[in-house]
Short mmCIF file of C-alpha atoms in Angstrom, two decimals:
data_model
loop_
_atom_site.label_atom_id
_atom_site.label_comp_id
_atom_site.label_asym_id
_atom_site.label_seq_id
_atom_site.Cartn_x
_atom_site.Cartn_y
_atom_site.Cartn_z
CA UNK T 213 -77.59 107.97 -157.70
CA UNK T 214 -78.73 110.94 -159.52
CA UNK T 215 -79.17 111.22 -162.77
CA UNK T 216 -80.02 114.11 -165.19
CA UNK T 217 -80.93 112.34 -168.52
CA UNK T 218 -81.15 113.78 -171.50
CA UNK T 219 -83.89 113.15 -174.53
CA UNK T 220 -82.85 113.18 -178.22
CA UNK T 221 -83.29 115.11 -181.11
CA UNK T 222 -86.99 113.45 -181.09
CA UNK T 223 -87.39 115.82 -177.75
CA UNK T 224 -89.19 114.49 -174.72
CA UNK T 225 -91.23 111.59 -175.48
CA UNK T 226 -92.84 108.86 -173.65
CA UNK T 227 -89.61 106.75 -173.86
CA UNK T 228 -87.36 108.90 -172.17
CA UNK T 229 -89.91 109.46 -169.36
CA UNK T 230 -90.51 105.81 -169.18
CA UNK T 231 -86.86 105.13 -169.00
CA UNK T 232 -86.71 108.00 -166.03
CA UNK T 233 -89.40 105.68 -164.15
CA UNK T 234 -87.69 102.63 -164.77
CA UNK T 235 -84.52 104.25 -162.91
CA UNK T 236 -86.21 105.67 -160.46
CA UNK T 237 -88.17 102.35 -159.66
CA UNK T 238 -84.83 100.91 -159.21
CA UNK T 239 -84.39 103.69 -156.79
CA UNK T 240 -82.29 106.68 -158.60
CA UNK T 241 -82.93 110.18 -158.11
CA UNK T 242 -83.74 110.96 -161.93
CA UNK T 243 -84.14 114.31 -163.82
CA UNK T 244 -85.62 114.83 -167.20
CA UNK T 245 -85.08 118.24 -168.59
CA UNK T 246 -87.01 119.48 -171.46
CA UNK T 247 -84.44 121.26 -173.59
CA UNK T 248 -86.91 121.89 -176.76
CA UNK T 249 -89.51 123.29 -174.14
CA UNK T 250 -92.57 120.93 -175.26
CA UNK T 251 -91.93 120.57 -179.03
CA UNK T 252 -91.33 116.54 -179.91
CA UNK T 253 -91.06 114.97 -183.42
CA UNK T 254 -91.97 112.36 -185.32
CA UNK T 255 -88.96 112.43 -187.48
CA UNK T 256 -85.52 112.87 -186.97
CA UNK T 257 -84.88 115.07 -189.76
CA UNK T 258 -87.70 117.32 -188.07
CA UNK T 259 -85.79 116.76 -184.88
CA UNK T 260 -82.48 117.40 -186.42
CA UNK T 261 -83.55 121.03 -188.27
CA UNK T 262 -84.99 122.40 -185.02
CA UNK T 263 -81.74 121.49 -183.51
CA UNK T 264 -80.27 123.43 -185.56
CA UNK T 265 -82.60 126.08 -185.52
CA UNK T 266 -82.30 126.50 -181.37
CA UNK T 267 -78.50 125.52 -182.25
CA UNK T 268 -75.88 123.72 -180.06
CA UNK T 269 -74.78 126.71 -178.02
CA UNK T 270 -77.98 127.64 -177.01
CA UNK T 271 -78.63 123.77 -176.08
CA UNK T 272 -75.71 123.43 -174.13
CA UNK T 273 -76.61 126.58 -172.53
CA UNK T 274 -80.31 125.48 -171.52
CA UNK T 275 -78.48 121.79 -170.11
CA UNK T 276 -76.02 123.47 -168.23
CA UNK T 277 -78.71 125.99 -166.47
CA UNK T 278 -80.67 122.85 -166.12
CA UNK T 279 -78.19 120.86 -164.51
CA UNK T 280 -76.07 123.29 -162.23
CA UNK T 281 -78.46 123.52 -159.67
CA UNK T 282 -77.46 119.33 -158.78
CA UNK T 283 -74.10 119.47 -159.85
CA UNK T 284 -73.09 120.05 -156.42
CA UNK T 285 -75.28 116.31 -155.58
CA UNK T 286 -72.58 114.73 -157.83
CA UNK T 287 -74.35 113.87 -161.53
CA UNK T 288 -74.29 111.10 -163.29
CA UNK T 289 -75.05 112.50 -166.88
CA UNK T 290 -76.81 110.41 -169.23
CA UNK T 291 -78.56 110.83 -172.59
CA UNK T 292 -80.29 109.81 -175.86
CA UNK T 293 -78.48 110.13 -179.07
CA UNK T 294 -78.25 113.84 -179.00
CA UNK T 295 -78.85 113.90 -175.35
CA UNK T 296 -76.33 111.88 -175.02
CA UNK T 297 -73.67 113.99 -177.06
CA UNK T 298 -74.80 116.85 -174.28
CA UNK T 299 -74.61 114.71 -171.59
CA UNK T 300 -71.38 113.84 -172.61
CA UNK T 301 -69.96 117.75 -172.94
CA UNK T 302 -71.25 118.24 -169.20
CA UNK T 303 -69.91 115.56 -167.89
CA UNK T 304 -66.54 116.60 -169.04
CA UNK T 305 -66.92 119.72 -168.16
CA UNK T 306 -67.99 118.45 -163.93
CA UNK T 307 -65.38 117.93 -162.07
CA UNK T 308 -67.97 116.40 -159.12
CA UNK T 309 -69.72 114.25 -162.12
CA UNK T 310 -70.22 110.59 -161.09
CA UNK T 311 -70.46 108.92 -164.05
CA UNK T 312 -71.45 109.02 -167.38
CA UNK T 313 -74.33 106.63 -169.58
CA UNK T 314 -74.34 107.40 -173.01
CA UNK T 315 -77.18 105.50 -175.30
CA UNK T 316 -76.97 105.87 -179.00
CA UNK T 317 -74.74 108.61 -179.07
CA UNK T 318 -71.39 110.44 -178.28
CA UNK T 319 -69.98 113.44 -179.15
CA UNK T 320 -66.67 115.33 -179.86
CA UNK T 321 -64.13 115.17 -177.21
CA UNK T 322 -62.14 118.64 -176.70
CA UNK T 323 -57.89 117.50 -176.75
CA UNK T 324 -58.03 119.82 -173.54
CA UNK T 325 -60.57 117.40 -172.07
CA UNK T 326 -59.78 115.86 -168.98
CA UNK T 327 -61.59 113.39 -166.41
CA UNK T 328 -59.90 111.33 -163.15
CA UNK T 329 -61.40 108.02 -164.10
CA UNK T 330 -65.31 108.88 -164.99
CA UNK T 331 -66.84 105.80 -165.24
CA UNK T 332 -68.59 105.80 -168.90
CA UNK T 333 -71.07 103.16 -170.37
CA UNK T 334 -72.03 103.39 -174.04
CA UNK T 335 -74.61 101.09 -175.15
CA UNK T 336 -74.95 101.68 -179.05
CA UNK T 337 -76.46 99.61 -182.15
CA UNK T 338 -74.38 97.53 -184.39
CA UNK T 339 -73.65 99.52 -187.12
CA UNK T 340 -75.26 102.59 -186.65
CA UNK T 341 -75.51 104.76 -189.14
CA UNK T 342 -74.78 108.04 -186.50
CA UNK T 343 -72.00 106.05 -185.26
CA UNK T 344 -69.42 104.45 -187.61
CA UNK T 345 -67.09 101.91 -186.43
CA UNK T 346 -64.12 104.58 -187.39
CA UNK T 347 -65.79 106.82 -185.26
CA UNK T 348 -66.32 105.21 -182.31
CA UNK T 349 -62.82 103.47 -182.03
CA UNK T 350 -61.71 106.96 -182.24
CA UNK T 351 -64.06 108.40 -179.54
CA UNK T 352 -62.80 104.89 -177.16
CA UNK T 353 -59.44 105.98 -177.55
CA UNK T 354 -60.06 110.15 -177.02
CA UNK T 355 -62.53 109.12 -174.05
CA UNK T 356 -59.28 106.61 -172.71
CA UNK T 357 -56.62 109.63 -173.43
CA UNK T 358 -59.41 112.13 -171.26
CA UNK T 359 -58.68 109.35 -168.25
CA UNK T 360 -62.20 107.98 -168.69
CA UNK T 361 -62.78 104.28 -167.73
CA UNK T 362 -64.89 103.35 -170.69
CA UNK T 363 -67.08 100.60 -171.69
CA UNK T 364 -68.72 99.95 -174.59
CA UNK T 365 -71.82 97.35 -175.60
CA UNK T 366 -72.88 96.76 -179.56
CA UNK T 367 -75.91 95.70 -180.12
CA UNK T 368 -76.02 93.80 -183.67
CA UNK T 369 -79.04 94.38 -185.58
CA UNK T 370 -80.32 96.86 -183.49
CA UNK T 371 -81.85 100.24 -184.92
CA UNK T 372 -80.24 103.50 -183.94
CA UNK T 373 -83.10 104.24 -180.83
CA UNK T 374 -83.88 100.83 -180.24
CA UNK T 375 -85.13 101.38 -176.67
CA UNK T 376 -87.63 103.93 -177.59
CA UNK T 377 -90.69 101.35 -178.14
CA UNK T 378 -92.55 103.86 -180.05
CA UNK T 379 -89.99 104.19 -183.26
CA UNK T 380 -89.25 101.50 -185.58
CA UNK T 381 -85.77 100.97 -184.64
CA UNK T 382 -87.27 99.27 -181.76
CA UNK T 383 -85.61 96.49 -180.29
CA UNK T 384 -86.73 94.85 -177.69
CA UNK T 385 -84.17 92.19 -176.72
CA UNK T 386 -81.52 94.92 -177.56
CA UNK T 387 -83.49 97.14 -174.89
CA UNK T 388 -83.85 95.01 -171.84
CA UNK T 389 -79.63 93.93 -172.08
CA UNK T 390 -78.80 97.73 -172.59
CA UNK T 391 -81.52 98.42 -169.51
CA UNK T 392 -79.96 95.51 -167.34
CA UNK T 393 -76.79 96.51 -168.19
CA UNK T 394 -77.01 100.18 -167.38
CA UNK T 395 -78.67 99.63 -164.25
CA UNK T 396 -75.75 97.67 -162.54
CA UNK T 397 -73.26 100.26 -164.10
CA UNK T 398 -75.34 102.66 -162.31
CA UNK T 399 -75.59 100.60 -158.78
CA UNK T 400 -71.84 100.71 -159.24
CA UNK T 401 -71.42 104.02 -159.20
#
């Protein structure tokens, strides 16, 4: 499969390049585009106000230029947290996209949006304070309306990034079921 996966608002750290070598070792075609061109962060607040500083048009604009070139190969789009909220928007928007993995995050869902069965898997902590139960059973049904074939795993206890080893929401039971899980949804595909 091939997969363009996007970091989060923590930009392109170890984790995310470790998680592009785990997929890759398991024999996917993986891309990791650097959408804050080198800077990373230590917070998520810090993460969060360069965000806005670059803001979300000229983000989407730098994943879309990133991605076009392998649209064509048939994407699956995946994501961290605020990757995953882009990786999300492109996906609806690619009519050849192949799937969809969304970890820690989502993102708004246009009423115009409109999908012939994507395959989505959204692997998200239990609560999570970026992604309230009232949100997400609003998102399920919006991503269901869009004609997406959705599933969703909650991870109780779990910190918001709890695959990225090198943050404290770390969690690394939470991490290898999310990781097992996502690589059959992806040998599905």
């Amino acid at each position: 499969m091939n997969v363009m996966l996007f970091h989060s608002t923590y930009g392109l750290r170890p984790a995310v390049r470790a998680a592009a070598d785990r997929l890759r070792a398991a024999g996917h075609e993986v891309w990791t585009p650097d959408l804050f061109e080198g800077r990373t962060f230590d917070t998520v607040e810090e993460g969060m106000a360069f965000n806005e500083e670059i803001g979300k048009d000229e983000l989407l604009k730098r994943a879309v230029l990133t991605a076009a070139p392998y649209s064509e190969r048939g994407l699956v789009y995946a994501g961290f947290s605020l990757g995953a909220s882009i990786a999300q928007t492109l996906a609806l928007g690619d009519e050849k996209a192949r799937g969809l993995l969304l970890l820690h995050g989502t993102s708004d869902i246009a009423e115009s949006a409109s999908v012939d069965e994507l395959p989505v898997q959204l692997h998200v902590a239990e609560p999570d304070q970026f992604e309230t139960d009232d949100w997400l059973s609003a998102w399920y049904l919006q991503m269901r309306r869009a004609g997406a074939d959705v599933e969703v795993y909650r991870y109780a206890g779990a910190g918001h990034l709890y695959t990225d080893p090198d943050l404290p929401d770390y969690d690394a039971e939470a991490a290898e079921a999310t990781w097992k899980v996502a690589l059959g949804f992806l040998d599905s595909l």
